[in-house]
Amino acid sequence: MFTKDHGRALRVLGLVGVCCALLLGGVGCAWQLRGLAGHRADGDPGRGTYAEDPELGDDAAAALLDGVVREVPAPAAAVREDSGPWRPSEPLEARTAAPEAAIGALFSPGDGDADHHCSASVVHSPGGNLVATAAHCVHGGGFRTNLVFVPGYRDGEAPYGVWVPERIDVDPRWAEDFDPDHDVAFLRLRRPGHPGQRLEDVTGAHPVGFGPRLPLPARVMGYPNDAERPLDCRGTALAAGPAQLRLDCADVPDGTSGGPVLTAGHTLIGVIGGRDGGGDELVSYSSYFGDAVRELYERAAGD
């Protein structure tokens, strides 16, 4: 059994912090957590919000572009979304797919690993600069301060630029104790060196669907952390209790956390995460997009 990213590891990280405080009275705890967690900031955990220092974002983008990822011109015929006929995967196994402009990889340069560690997707919002991912991709032992999103990523190339957070929003119940029923995050992004450019204008975006009536035909898509192109799998999104959904599909590996769960009509109804850090070798989970996720989206899109 494995997780799609580091959901369980982040829950362990939180326990380490608690034990450290109890046993050592806080002495040395900050150093130990930094060693485990890399670049982190407290933000406002009571509200579940972090406003990024622009300098940190610029530094992260520059680090990623320093030999890890290169910007290239966008293809003449950009793939805005999968427009082929809807058919379930046969067998129910993930397969390599063409990159799509509104789906990309999340990197954290400077954490000692050049690979992307999660996935994310652009969602429609009034400001045009919002992406959805799993909370465990952006928060654990604090908010990640070195995130970079590369939409349409392929083979070390960034055809739609590199984007960094202005702000990250998670549910306070995730920030408090990593509640898997609230493993969702929204990031408001900007493109360093391109003031005023809107992500959605460059890539297109998926509408967000709240309260989906399951079962529904759906697909998952994300970037394995050791691959340069995304995987795709189509099946049926099913209820997995009152606060989770699942999609049975084999071989959706680490790095796909935060990747979208999309209906046949390209509406986002989940992100890989939630139970068991996103699932195992046979199933992918998502926190259910109910009222709590709607409130989180409205806060992220409107504040």
CSV table of C-alpha atoms in Angstrom, one decimal:
chain,number,residue,atom,x,y,z
A,1,MET,CA,0.0,0.0,0.0
A,2,PHE,CA,1.4,3.4,-0.9
A,3,THR,CA,0.1,7.0,-0.9
A,4,LYS,CA,-0.2,9.3,-3.9
A,5,ASP,CA,2.1,11.7,-2.1
A,6,HIS,CA,3.0,12.3,1.5
A,7,GLY,CA,-0.4,12.4,3.3
A,8,ARG,CA,0.6,9.9,6.0
A,9,ALA,CA,4.1,11.4,6.3
A,10,LEU,CA,2.6,14.8,7.0
A,11,ARG,CA,0.3,13.4,9.7
A,12,VAL,CA,3.5,11.8,11.2
A,13,LEU,CA,5.2,15.2,11.0
A,14,GLY,CA,2.4,16.8,13.0
A,15,LEU,CA,2.8,14.1,15.7
A,16,VAL,CA,6.5,14.7,15.8
A,17,GLY,CA,5.9,18.3,16.5
A,18,VAL,CA,3.5,17.5,19.4
A,19,CYS,CA,5.9,14.9,20.9
A,20,CYS,CA,8.8,17.3,20.6
A,21,ALA,CA,6.9,20.0,22.5
A,22,LEU,CA,5.8,17.7,25.2
A,23,LEU,CA,9.2,16.0,25.7
A,24,LEU,CA,11.6,18.9,25.2
A,25,GLY,CA,9.5,21.9,26.1
A,26,GLY,CA,9.9,23.2,22.6
A,27,VAL,CA,13.7,23.3,22.8
A,28,GLY,CA,15.1,22.2,19.5
A,29,CYS,CA,11.7,21.6,18.0
A,30,ALA,CA,11.9,24.2,15.3
A,31,TRP,CA,15.2,22.9,14.0
A,32,GLN,CA,13.8,19.3,13.9
A,33,LEU,CA,10.7,20.3,12.0
A,34,ARG,CA,12.7,22.4,9.6
A,35,GLY,CA,14.8,19.4,8.8
A,36,LEU,CA,11.7,17.3,8.1
A,37,ALA,CA,9.6,19.8,6.4
A,38,GLY,CA,11.8,22.1,4.3
A,39,HIS,CA,10.6,25.5,3.6
A,40,ARG,CA,7.5,26.3,5.8
A,41,ALA,CA,5.6,29.2,7.2
A,42,ASP,CA,2.9,29.3,9.9
A,43,GLY,CA,0.5,31.6,8.1
A,44,ASP,CA,-2.8,31.9,9.9
A,45,PRO,CA,-3.7,28.3,10.8
A,46,GLY,CA,-6.8,29.3,12.6
A,47,ARG,CA,-8.2,30.5,9.3
A,48,GLY,CA,-6.2,28.2,7.1
A,49,THR,CA,-4.6,31.0,5.1
A,50,TYR,CA,-1.1,31.9,4.0
A,51,ALA,CA,-0.1,35.1,2.1
A,52,GLU,CA,3.2,34.5,0.3
A,53,ASP,CA,6.0,37.0,0.5
A,54,PRO,CA,6.6,37.9,-3.2
A,55,GLU,CA,10.3,37.6,-2.8
A,56,LEU,CA,10.0,33.9,-1.8
A,57,GLY,CA,7.8,33.2,-4.8
A,58,ASP,CA,10.2,34.9,-7.1
A,59,ASP,CA,13.1,33.0,-5.6
A,60,ALA,CA,11.3,29.7,-6.0
A,61,ALA,CA,10.5,30.4,-9.7
A,62,ALA,CA,14.1,31.3,-10.4
A,63,ALA,CA,15.3,28.2,-8.7
A,64,LEU,CA,13.0,26.0,-10.8
A,65,LEU,CA,14.1,27.7,-14.0
A,66,ASP,CA,17.8,27.3,-13.1
A,67,GLY,CA,18.4,24.0,-14.9
A,68,VAL,CA,15.2,22.1,-13.8
A,69,VAL,CA,12.5,23.4,-16.0
A,70,ARG,CA,12.7,25.7,-19.1
A,71,GLU,CA,10.1,27.9,-20.5
A,72,VAL,CA,9.2,27.2,-24.2
A,73,PRO,CA,6.6,28.6,-26.6
A,74,ALA,CA,3.1,27.2,-26.2
A,75,PRO,CA,2.1,24.7,-28.9
A,76,ALA,CA,0.1,26.2,-31.8
A,77,ALA,CA,-2.8,23.9,-31.0
A,78,ALA,CA,-3.0,23.9,-27.2
A,79,VAL,CA,-4.8,21.0,-25.6
A,80,ARG,CA,-7.3,22.9,-23.4
A,81,GLU,CA,-9.0,19.7,-22.2
A,82,ASP,CA,-9.5,16.2,-23.3
A,83,SER,CA,-12.1,16.3,-26.0
A,84,GLY,CA,-12.2,12.7,-27.1
A,85,PRO,CA,-15.3,10.5,-26.8
A,86,TRP,CA,-16.0,9.3,-23.3
A,87,ARG,CA,-15.1,5.7,-22.7
A,88,PRO,CA,-13.9,4.0,-19.5
A,89,SER,CA,-10.4,2.7,-19.4
A,90,GLU,CA,-10.1,-0.9,-20.4
A,91,PRO,CA,-8.7,-2.4,-18.3
A,92,LEU,CA,-9.1,0.0,-15.4
A,93,GLU,CA,-5.5,1.0,-15.3
A,94,ALA,CA,-3.8,4.4,-15.7
A,95,ARG,CA,-2.1,5.2,-19.0
A,96,THR,CA,0.2,7.9,-20.2
A,97,ALA,CA,-1.9,10.8,-21.6
A,98,ALA,CA,-1.2,14.0,-23.6
A,99,PRO,CA,-0.5,17.0,-21.3
A,100,GLU,CA,-3.4,19.4,-20.9
A,101,ALA,CA,-3.0,23.2,-20.5
A,102,ALA,CA,-5.1,23.5,-17.4
A,103,ILE,CA,-3.5,20.5,-15.5
A,104,GLY,CA,0.1,20.7,-14.3
A,105,ALA,CA,2.8,19.6,-11.9
A,106,LEU,CA,3.7,21.2,-8.5
A,107,PHE,CA,7.4,21.6,-7.6
A,108,SER,CA,9.1,22.7,-4.4
A,109,PRO,CA,12.6,23.7,-5.5
A,110,GLY,CA,15.2,23.7,-2.7
A,111,ASP,CA,13.7,20.8,-0.8
A,112,GLY,CA,16.5,18.5,-2.0
A,113,ASP,CA,14.6,16.8,-4.9
A,114,ALA,CA,14.2,18.2,-8.4
A,115,ASP,CA,11.2,16.1,-9.1
A,116,HIS,CA,7.6,17.4,-9.0
A,117,HIS,CA,5.8,16.0,-6.0
A,118,CYS,CA,2.1,16.8,-6.7
A,119,SER,CA,-0.4,17.8,-9.3
A,120,ALA,CA,-2.9,20.6,-9.6
A,121,SER,CA,-5.5,22.0,-12.0
A,122,VAL,CA,-6.7,25.5,-13.0
A,123,VAL,CA,-10.3,26.2,-11.9
A,124,HIS,CA,-12.6,29.0,-13.0
A,125,SER,CA,-12.7,32.0,-10.7
A,126,PRO,CA,-13.6,35.7,-10.9
A,127,GLY,CA,-9.9,36.6,-10.7
A,128,GLY,CA,-8.8,33.9,-13.2
A,129,ASN,CA,-5.8,32.8,-11.1
A,130,LEU,CA,-6.9,29.9,-9.0
A,131,VAL,CA,-5.8,26.3,-8.9
A,132,ALA,CA,-7.1,23.3,-6.9
A,133,THR,CA,-4.9,20.7,-5.3
A,134,ALA,CA,-4.7,18.5,-2.2
A,135,ALA,CA,-4.1,20.2,1.1
A,136,HIS,CA,-1.4,17.7,2.0
A,137,CYS,CA,0.6,19.0,-1.1
A,138,VAL,CA,0.9,22.5,0.3
A,139,HIS,CA,0.6,22.3,4.1
A,140,GLY,CA,2.2,20.0,6.6
A,141,GLY,CA,4.2,21.4,9.5
A,142,GLY,CA,3.2,24.7,8.1
A,143,PHE,CA,2.5,26.1,4.6
A,144,ARG,CA,5.1,25.4,1.9
A,145,THR,CA,6.8,28.7,0.9
A,146,ASN,CA,8.6,27.4,-2.2
A,147,LEU,CA,5.8,26.1,-4.4
A,148,VAL,CA,5.8,26.5,-8.2
A,149,PHE,CA,3.0,25.4,-10.5
A,150,VAL,CA,3.8,24.4,-14.1
A,151,PRO,CA,0.6,24.0,-16.2
A,152,GLY,CA,0.8,21.7,-19.2
A,153,TYR,CA,4.2,20.4,-18.0
A,154,ARG,CA,6.0,17.9,-20.3
A,155,ASP,CA,9.5,16.7,-20.6
A,156,GLY,CA,11.1,19.4,-18.5
A,157,GLU,CA,9.3,22.1,-20.4
A,158,ALA,CA,6.9,24.9,-19.2
A,159,PRO,CA,4.8,25.9,-22.3
A,160,TYR,CA,2.5,28.1,-20.3
A,161,GLY,CA,5.0,29.6,-17.9
A,162,VAL,CA,5.8,29.0,-14.2
A,163,TRP,CA,3.4,30.4,-11.5
A,164,VAL,CA,3.8,30.9,-7.8
A,165,PRO,CA,1.3,31.4,-5.0
A,166,GLU,CA,0.1,34.8,-3.8
A,167,ARG,CA,-2.0,33.0,-1.3
A,168,ILE,CA,-2.9,29.5,-0.2
A,169,ASP,CA,-6.2,28.5,1.5
A,170,VAL,CA,-6.9,25.3,3.3
A,171,ASP,CA,-9.7,24.3,5.7
A,172,PRO,CA,-8.7,25.1,9.3
A,173,ARG,CA,-9.6,21.5,10.2
A,174,TRP,CA,-6.8,20.4,7.9
A,175,ALA,CA,-4.4,22.9,9.4
A,176,GLU,CA,-5.2,21.7,12.9
A,177,ASP,CA,-4.9,18.0,12.6
A,178,PHE,CA,-4.7,16.9,8.9
A,179,ASP,CA,-8.4,15.8,8.7
A,180,PRO,CA,-8.6,13.7,5.5
A,181,ASP,CA,-12.2,14.8,5.0
A,182,HIS,CA,-10.7,18.3,4.3
A,183,ASP,CA,-7.7,17.4,2.1
A,184,VAL,CA,-8.4,20.2,-0.4
A,185,ALA,CA,-6.5,23.5,-1.1
A,186,PHE,CA,-6.9,26.4,-3.4
A,187,LEU,CA,-3.9,28.5,-4.5
A,188,ARG,CA,-4.1,32.0,-6.0
A,189,LEU,CA,-1.2,32.4,-8.4
A,190,ARG,CA,0.8,34.9,-10.3
A,191,ARG,CA,3.5,34.7,-13.0
A,192,PRO,CA,6.7,36.3,-12.0
A,193,GLY,CA,7.9,38.9,-14.6
A,194,HIS,CA,4.4,39.1,-16.1
A,195,PRO,CA,2.4,41.4,-13.9
A,196,GLY,CA,-1.3,41.4,-14.6
A,197,GLN,CA,-1.3,38.2,-16.6
A,198,ARG,CA,-4.2,35.8,-15.7
A,199,LEU,CA,-3.6,32.1,-15.6
A,200,GLU,CA,-7.0,31.2,-16.8
A,201,ASP,CA,-6.6,33.4,-19.9
A,202,VAL,CA,-3.4,31.3,-20.8
A,203,THR,CA,-4.6,27.8,-20.0
A,204,GLY,CA,-8.4,27.8,-19.8
A,205,ALA,CA,-10.0,26.4,-16.6
A,206,HIS,CA,-12.4,23.8,-15.2
A,207,PRO,CA,-15.6,24.8,-13.6
A,208,VAL,CA,-16.0,23.4,-10.0
A,209,GLY,CA,-18.9,21.2,-9.2
A,210,PHE,CA,-20.2,21.1,-5.6
A,211,GLY,CA,-22.4,18.4,-4.1
A,212,PRO,CA,-22.0,16.0,-7.1
A,213,ARG,CA,-24.6,13.3,-7.2
A,214,LEU,CA,-22.7,10.1,-7.3
A,215,PRO,CA,-22.1,7.8,-9.1
A,216,LEU,CA,-20.8,9.7,-12.1
A,217,PRO,CA,-18.5,8.9,-15.0
A,218,ALA,CA,-15.2,10.5,-14.1
A,219,ARG,CA,-11.5,10.4,-14.8
A,220,VAL,CA,-8.4,11.2,-12.7
A,221,MET,CA,-5.3,12.8,-14.1
A,222,GLY,CA,-1.9,13.6,-12.5
A,223,TYR,CA,1.9,13.5,-12.8
A,224,PRO,CA,3.8,10.6,-11.3
A,225,ASN,CA,6.7,12.1,-9.5
A,226,ASP,CA,9.2,10.1,-11.6
A,227,ALA,CA,7.5,10.8,-15.0
A,228,GLU,CA,7.6,13.7,-17.4
A,229,ARG,CA,4.1,13.3,-18.7
A,230,PRO,CA,0.8,12.8,-16.9
A,231,LEU,CA,-1.3,9.7,-16.4
A,232,ASP,CA,-5.1,9.4,-17.1
A,233,CYS,CA,-7.7,6.9,-16.0
A,234,ARG,CA,-11.4,6.8,-16.7
A,235,GLY,CA,-14.0,5.1,-14.6
A,236,THR,CA,-16.8,5.9,-12.2
A,237,ALA,CA,-16.7,8.2,-9.2
A,238,LEU,CA,-18.5,6.5,-6.3
A,239,ALA,CA,-19.4,7.6,-2.8
A,240,ALA,CA,-17.0,6.3,-0.1
A,241,GLY,CA,-18.9,7.4,3.0
A,242,PRO,CA,-20.4,10.8,3.5
A,243,ALA,CA,-17.2,12.8,3.1
A,244,GLN,CA,-15.1,10.9,0.5
A,245,LEU,CA,-15.4,9.8,-3.1
A,246,ARG,CA,-13.4,7.1,-4.8
A,247,LEU,CA,-12.5,6.0,-8.3
A,248,ASP,CA,-11.3,2.4,-8.8
A,249,CYS,CA,-8.3,2.4,-11.1
A,250,ALA,CA,-5.0,0.7,-10.9
A,251,ASP,CA,-1.5,2.2,-11.1
A,252,VAL,CA,-2.1,5.8,-10.2
A,253,PRO,CA,1.2,6.4,-8.3
A,254,ASP,CA,2.9,8.9,-6.0
A,255,GLY,CA,3.0,12.4,-7.4
A,256,THR,CA,-0.6,12.4,-8.6
A,257,SER,CA,-1.9,13.8,-5.4
A,258,GLY,CA,-3.8,16.9,-6.0
A,259,GLY,CA,-4.6,15.9,-9.6
A,260,PRO,CA,-8.2,16.5,-10.7
A,261,VAL,CA,-11.2,14.2,-10.6
A,262,LEU,CA,-13.2,15.4,-13.6
A,263,THR,CA,-16.6,14.5,-14.9
A,264,ALA,CA,-17.2,13.6,-18.5
A,265,GLY,CA,-18.3,17.2,-18.9
A,266,HIS,CA,-14.9,18.4,-17.6
A,267,THR,CA,-16.2,19.7,-14.2
A,268,LEU,CA,-13.9,19.3,-11.2
A,269,ILE,CA,-15.6,17.3,-8.5
A,270,GLY,CA,-12.5,16.2,-6.5
A,271,VAL,CA,-8.7,16.2,-6.2
A,272,ILE,CA,-6.7,13.1,-5.5
A,273,GLY,CA,-6.2,13.0,-1.7
A,274,GLY,CA,-8.3,12.4,1.4
A,275,ARG,CA,-8.4,8.9,2.7
A,276,ASP,CA,-5.0,7.1,3.0
A,277,GLY,CA,-3.3,10.2,1.5
A,278,GLY,CA,-5.1,9.7,-1.8
A,279,GLY,CA,-5.4,5.9,-2.0
A,280,ASP,CA,-3.3,2.9,-3.0
A,281,GLU,CA,-2.4,0.8,-6.0
A,282,LEU,CA,-6.0,0.1,-6.9
A,283,VAL,CA,-8.1,3.1,-5.9
A,284,SER,CA,-7.9,6.9,-5.7
A,285,TYR,CA,-9.8,8.9,-3.2
A,286,SER,CA,-10.9,12.6,-2.8
A,287,SER,CA,-12.5,14.6,-0.1
A,288,TYR,CA,-16.1,15.2,-1.1
A,289,PHE,CA,-16.8,18.6,-2.6
A,290,GLY,CA,-19.6,19.5,-0.3
A,291,ASP,CA,-20.5,22.7,1.6
A,292,ALA,CA,-17.1,22.9,3.3
A,293,VAL,CA,-15.2,22.9,0.0
A,294,ARG,CA,-17.7,25.4,-1.5
A,295,GLU,CA,-17.0,27.8,1.4
A,296,LEU,CA,-13.2,27.3,1.0
A,297,TYR,CA,-13.4,28.0,-2.7
A,298,GLU,CA,-15.5,31.2,-2.1
A,299,ARG,CA,-13.0,32.4,0.4
A,300,ALA,CA,-10.0,31.7,-1.8
A,301,ALA,CA,-11.7,33.2,-4.9
A,302,GLY,CA,-13.3,36.2,-3.3
A,303,ASP,CA,-11.3,37.5,-0.3
